[in-house]
GROMACS .gro file of N, CA, C and O in nm:
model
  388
    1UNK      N    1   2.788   0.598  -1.119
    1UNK     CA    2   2.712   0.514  -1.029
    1UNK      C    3   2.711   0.372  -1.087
    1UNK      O    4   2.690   0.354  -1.207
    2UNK      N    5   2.732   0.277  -1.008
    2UNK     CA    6   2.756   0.115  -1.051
    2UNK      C    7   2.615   0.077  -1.023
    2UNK      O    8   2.521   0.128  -0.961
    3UNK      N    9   2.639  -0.056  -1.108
    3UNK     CA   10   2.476  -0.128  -1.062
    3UNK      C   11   2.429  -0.127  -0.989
    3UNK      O   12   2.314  -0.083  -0.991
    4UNK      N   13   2.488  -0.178  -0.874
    4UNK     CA   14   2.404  -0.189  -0.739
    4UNK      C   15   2.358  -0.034  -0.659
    4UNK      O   16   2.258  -0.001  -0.596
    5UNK      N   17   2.458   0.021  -0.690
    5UNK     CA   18   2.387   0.167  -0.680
    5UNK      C   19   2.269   0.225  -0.721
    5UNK      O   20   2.198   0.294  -0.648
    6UNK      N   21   2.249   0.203  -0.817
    6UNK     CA   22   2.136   0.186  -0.903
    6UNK      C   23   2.011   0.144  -0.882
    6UNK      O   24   1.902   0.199  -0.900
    7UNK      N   25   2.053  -0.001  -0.827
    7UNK     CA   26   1.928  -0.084  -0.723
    7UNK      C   27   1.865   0.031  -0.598
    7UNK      O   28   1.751   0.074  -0.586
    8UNK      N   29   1.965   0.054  -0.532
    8UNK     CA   30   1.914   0.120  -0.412
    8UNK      C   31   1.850   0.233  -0.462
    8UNK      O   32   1.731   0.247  -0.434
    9UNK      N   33   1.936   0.362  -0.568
    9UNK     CA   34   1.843   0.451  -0.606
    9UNK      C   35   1.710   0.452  -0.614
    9UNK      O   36   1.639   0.532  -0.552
   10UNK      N   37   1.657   0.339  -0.712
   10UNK     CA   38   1.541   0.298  -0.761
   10UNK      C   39   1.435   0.217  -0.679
   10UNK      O   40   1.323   0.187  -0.721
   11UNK      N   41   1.505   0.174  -0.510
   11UNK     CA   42   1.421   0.121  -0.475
   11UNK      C   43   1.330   0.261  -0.397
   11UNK      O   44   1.395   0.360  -0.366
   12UNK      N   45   1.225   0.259  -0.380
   12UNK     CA   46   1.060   0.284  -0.366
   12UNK      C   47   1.002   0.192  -0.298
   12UNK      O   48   1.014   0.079  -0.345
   13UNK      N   49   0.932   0.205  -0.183
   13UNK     CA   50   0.854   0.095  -0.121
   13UNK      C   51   0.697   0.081  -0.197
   13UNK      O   52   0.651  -0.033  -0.194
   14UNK      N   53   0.607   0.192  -0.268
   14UNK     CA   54   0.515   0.231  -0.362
   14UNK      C   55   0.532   0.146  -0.444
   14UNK      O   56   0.443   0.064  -0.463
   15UNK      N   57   0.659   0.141  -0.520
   15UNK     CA   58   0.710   0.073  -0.589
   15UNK      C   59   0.706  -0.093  -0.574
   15UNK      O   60   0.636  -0.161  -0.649
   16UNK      N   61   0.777  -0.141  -0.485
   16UNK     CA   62   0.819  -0.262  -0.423
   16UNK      C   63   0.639  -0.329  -0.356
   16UNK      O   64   0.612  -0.447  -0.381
   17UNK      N   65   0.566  -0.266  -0.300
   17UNK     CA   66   0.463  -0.280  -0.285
   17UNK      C   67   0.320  -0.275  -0.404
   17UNK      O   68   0.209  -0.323  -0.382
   18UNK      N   69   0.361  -0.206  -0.522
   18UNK     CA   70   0.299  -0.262  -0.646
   18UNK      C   71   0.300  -0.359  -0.722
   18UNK      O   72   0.197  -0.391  -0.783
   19UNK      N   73   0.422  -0.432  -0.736
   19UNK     CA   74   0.493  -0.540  -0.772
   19UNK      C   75   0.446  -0.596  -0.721
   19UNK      O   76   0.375  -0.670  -0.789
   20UNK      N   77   0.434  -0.616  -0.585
   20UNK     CA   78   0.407  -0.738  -0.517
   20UNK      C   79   0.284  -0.778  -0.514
   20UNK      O   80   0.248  -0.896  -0.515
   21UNK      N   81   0.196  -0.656  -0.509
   21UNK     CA   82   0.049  -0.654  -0.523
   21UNK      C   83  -0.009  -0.689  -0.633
   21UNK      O   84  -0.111  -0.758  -0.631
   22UNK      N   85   0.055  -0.639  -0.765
   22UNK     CA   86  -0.004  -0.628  -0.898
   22UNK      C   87   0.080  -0.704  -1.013
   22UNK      O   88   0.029  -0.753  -1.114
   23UNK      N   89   0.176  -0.706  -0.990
   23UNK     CA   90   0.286  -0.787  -1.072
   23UNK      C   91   0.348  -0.660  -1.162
   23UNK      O   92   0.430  -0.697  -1.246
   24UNK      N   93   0.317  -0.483  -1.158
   24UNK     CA   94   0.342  -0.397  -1.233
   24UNK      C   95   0.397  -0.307  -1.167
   24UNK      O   96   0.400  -0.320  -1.045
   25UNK      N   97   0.455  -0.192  -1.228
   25UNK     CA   98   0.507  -0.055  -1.146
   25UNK      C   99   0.389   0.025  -1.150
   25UNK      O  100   0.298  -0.016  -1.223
   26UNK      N  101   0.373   0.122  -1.091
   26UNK     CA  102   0.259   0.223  -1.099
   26UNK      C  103   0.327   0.356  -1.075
   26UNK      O  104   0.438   0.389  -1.034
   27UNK      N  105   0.222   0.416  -1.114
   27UNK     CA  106   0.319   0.605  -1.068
   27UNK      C  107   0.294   0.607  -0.932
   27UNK      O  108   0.208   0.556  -0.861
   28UNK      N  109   0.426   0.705  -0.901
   28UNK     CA  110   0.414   0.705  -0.742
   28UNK      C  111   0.325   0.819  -0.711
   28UNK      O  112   0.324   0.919  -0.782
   29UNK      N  113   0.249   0.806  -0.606
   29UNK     CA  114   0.134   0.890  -0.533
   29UNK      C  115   0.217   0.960  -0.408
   29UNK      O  116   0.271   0.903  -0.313
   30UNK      N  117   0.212   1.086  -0.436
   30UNK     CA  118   0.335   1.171  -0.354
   30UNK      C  119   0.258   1.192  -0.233
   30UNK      O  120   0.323   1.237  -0.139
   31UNK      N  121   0.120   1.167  -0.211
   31UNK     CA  122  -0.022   1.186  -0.119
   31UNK      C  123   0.061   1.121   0.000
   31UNK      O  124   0.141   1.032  -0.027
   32UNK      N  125   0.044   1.159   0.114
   32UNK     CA  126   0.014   1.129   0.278
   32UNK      C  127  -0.068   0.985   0.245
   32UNK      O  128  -0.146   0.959   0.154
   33UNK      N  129  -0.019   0.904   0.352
   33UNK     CA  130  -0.122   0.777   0.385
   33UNK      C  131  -0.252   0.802   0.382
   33UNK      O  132  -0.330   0.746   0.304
   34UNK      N  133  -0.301   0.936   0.515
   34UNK     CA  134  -0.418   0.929   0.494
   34UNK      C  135  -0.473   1.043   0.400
   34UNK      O  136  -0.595   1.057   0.400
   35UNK      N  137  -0.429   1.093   0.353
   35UNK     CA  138  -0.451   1.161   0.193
   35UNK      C  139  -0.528   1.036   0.085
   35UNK      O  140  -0.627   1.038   0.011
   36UNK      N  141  -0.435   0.942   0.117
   36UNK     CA  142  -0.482   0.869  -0.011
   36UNK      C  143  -0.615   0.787   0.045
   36UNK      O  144  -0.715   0.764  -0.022
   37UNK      N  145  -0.593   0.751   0.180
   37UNK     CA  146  -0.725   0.663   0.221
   37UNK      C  147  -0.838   0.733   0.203
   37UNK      O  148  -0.918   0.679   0.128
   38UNK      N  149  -0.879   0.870   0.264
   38UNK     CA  150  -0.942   1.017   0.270
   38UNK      C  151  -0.951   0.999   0.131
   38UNK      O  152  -1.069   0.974   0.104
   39UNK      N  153  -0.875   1.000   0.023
   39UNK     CA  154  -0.938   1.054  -0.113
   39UNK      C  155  -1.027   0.847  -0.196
   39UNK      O  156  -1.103   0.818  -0.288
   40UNK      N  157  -0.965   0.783  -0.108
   40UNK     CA  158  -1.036   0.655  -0.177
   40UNK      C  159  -1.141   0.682  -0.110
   40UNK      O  160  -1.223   0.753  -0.167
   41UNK      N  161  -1.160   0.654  -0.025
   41UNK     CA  162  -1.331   0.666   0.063
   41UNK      C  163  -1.424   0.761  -0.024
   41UNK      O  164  -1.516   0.733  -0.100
   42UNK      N  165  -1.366   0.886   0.013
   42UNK     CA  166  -1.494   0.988  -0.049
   42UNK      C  167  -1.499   0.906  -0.144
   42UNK      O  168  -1.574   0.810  -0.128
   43UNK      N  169  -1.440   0.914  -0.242
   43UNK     CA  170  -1.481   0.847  -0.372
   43UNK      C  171  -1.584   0.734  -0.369
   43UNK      O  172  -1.681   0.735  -0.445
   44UNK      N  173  -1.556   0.612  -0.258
   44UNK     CA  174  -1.657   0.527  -0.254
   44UNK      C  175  -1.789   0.572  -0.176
   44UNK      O  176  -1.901   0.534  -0.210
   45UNK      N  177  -1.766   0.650  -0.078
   45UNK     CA  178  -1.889   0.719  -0.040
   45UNK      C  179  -1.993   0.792  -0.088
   45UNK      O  180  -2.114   0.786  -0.065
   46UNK      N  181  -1.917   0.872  -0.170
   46UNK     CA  182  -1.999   0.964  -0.303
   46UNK      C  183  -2.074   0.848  -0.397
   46UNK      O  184  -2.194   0.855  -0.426
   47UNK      N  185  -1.999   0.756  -0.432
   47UNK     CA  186  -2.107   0.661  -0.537
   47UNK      C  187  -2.218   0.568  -0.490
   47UNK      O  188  -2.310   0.519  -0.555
   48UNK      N  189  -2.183   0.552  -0.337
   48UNK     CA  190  -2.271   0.505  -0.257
   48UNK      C  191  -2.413   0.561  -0.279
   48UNK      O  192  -2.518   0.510  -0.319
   49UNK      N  193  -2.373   0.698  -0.233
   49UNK     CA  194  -2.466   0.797  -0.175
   49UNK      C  195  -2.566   0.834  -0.293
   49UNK      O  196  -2.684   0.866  -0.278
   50UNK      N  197  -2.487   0.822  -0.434
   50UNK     CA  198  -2.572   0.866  -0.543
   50UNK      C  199  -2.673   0.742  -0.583
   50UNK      O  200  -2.772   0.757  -0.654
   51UNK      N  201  -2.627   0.603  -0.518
   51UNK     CA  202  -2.746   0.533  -0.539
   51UNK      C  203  -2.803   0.495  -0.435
   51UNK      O  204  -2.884   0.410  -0.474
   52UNK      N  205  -2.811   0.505  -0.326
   52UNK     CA  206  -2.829   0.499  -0.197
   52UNK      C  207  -2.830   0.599  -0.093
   52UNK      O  208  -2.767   0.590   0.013
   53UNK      N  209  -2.906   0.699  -0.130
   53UNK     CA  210  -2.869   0.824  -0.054
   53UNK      C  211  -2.945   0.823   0.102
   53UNK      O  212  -2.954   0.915   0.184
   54UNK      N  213  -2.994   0.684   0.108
   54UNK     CA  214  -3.126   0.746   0.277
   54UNK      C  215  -3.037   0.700   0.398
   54UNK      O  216  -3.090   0.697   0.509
   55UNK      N  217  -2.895   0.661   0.382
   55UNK     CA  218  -2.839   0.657   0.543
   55UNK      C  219  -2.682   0.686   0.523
   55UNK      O  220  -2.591   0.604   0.532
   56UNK      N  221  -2.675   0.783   0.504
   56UNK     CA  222  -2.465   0.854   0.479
   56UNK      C  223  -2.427   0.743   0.550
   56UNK      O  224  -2.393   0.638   0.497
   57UNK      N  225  -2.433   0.764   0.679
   57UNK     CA  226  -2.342   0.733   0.808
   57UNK      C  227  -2.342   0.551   0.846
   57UNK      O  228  -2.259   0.480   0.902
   58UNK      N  229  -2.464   0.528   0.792
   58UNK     CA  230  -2.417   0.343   0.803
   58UNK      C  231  -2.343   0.309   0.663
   58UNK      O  232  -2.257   0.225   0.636
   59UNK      N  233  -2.396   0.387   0.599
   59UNK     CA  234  -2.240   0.300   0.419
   59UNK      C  235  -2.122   0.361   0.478
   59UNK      O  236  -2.031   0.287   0.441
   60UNK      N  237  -2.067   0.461   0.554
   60UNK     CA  238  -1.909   0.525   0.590
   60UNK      C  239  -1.905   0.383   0.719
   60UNK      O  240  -1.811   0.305   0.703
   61UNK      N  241  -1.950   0.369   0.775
   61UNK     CA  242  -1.979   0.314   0.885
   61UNK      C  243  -1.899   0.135   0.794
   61UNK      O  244  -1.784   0.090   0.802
   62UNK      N  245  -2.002   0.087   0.730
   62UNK     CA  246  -1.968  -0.014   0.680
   62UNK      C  247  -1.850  -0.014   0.573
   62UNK      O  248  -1.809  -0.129   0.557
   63UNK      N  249  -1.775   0.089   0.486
   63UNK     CA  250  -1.723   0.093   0.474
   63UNK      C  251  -1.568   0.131   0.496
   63UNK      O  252  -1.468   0.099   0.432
   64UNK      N  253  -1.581   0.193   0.583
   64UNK     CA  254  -1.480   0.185   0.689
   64UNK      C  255  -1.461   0.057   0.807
   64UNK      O  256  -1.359   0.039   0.873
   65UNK      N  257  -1.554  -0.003   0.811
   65UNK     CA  258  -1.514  -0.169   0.898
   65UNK      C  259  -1.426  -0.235   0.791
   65UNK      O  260  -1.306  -0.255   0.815
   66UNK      N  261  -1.509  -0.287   0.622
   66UNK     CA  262  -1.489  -0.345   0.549
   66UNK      C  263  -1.320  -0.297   0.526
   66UNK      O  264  -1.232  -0.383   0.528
   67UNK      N  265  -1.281  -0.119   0.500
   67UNK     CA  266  -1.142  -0.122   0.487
   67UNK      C  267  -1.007  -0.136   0.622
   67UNK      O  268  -0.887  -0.166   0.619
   68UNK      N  269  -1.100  -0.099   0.725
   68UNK     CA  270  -1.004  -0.186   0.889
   68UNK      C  271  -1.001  -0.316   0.834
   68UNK      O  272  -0.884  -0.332   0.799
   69UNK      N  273  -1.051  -0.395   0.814
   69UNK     CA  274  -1.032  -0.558   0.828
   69UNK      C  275  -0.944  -0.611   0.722
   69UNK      O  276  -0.887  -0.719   0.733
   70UNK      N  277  -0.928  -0.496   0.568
   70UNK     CA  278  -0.886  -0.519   0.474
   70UNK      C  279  -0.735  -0.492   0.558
   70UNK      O  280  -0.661  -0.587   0.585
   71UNK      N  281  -0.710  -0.379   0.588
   71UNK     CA  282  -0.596  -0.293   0.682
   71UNK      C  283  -0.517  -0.404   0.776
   71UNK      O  284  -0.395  -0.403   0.793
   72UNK      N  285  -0.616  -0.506   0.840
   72UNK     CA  286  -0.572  -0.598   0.916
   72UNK      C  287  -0.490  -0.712   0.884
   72UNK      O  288  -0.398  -0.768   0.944
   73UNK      N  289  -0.569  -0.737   0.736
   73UNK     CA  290  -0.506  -0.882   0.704
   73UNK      C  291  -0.380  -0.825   0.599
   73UNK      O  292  -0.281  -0.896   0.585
   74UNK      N  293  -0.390  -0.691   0.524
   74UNK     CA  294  -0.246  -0.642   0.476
   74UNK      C  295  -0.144  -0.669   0.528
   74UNK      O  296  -0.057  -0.751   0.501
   75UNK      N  297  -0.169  -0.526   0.677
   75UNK     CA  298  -0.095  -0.514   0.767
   75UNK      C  299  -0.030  -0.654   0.798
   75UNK      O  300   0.090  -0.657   0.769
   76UNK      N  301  -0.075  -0.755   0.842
   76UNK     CA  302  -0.025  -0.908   0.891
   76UNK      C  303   0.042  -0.975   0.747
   76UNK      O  304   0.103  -1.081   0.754
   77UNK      N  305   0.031  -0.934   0.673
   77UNK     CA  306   0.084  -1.024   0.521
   77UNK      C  307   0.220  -0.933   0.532
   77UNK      O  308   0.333  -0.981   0.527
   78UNK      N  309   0.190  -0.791   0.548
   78UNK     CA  310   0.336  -0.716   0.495
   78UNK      C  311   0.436  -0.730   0.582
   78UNK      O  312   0.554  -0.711   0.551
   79UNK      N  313   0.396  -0.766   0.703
   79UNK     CA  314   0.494  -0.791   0.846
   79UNK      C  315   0.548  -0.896   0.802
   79UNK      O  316   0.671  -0.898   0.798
   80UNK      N  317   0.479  -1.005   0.761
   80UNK     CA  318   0.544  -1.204   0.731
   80UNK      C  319   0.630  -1.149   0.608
   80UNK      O  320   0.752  -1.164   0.620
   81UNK      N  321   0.576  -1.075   0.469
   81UNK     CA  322   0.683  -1.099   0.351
   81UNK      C  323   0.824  -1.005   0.457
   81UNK      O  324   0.930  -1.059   0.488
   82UNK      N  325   0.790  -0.876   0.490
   82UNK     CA  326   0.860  -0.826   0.555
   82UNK      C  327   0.989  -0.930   0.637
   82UNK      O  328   1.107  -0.905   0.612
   83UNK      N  329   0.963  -1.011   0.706
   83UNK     CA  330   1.035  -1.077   0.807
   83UNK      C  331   1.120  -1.148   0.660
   83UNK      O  332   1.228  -1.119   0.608
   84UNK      N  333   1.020  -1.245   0.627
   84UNK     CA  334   1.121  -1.342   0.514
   84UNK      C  335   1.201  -1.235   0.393
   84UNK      O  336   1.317  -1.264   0.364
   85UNK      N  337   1.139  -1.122   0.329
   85UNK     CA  338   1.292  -1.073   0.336
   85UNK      C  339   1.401  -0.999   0.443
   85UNK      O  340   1.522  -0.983   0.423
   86UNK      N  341   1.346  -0.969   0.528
   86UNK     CA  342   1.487  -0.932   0.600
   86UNK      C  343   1.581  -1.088   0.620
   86UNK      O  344   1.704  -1.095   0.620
   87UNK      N  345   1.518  -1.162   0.630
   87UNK     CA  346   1.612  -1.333   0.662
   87UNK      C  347   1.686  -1.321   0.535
   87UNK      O  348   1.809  -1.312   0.544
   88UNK      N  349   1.631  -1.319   0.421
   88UNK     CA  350   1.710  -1.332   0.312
   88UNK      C  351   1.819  -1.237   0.308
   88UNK      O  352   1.940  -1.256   0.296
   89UNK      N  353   1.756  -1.135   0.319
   89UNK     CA  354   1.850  -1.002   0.316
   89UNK      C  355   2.009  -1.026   0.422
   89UNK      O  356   2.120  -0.990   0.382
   90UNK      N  357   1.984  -1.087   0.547
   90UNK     CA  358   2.043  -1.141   0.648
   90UNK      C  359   2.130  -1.186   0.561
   90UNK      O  360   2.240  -1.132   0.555
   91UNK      N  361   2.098  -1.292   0.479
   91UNK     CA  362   2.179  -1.418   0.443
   91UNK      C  363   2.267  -1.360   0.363
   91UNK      O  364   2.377  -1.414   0.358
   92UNK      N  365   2.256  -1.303   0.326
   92UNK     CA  366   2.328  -1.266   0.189
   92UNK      C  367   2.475  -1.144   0.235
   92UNK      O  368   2.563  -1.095   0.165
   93UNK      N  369   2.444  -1.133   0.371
   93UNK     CA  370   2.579  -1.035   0.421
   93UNK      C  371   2.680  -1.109   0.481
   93UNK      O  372   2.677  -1.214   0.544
   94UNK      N  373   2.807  -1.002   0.438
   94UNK     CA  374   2.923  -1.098   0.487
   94UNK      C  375   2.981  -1.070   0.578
   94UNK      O  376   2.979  -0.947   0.588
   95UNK      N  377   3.050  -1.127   0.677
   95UNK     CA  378   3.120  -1.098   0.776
   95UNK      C  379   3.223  -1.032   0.733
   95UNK      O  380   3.252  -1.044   0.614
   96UNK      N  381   3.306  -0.945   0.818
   96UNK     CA  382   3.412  -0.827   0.793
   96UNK      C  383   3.476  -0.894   0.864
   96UNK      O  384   3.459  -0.950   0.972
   97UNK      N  385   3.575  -0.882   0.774
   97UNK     CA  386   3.725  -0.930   0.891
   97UNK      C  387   3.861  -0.817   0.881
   97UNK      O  388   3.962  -0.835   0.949
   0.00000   0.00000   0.00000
């Protein structure tokens, strides 16, 4: 397998999306999308609840707005890097003759 082979092997969007986020690699999470959302929540819900236990349903409530809106402005960032690399990606192919 040649270099560039190599590249593609190794690319991971987990991957490619940690980098971009964190400046690092991370282990990949083999979890379903909403596996992983489902297992972040409880988690923030449960610590909620242990100091705040007199209303479940408005902290899920508010924390589930707080992660839609987070979801929103991702979603719209990953579409724009998305576009500017496919342009690049564009550029860089050659015509067949």
């Amino acid at each position: 397998m040649d270099y560039i082979e190599q590249i593609f092997a190794r690319a991971e969007l987990q991957q490619i999306c940690s980098f971009l986020l964190y400046g690092a690699e991370r282990e990949l999470d083999t979890r379903s999308y909403r596996e992983r959302e489902e297992a972040a929540l409880r988690h923030v819900i449960g610590r909620l609840q242990a100091r705040l236990p007199e209303d479940e349903d408005e902290l899920s409530n508010l924390v589930c707005a707080y992660g839609a809106a987070c979801q929103d402005v991702y979603m719209e960032i990953g579409l724009q890097v998305g576009a500017k690399l496919a342009v690049q990606a564009c550029g860089n192919l050659t015509p067949r003759v």
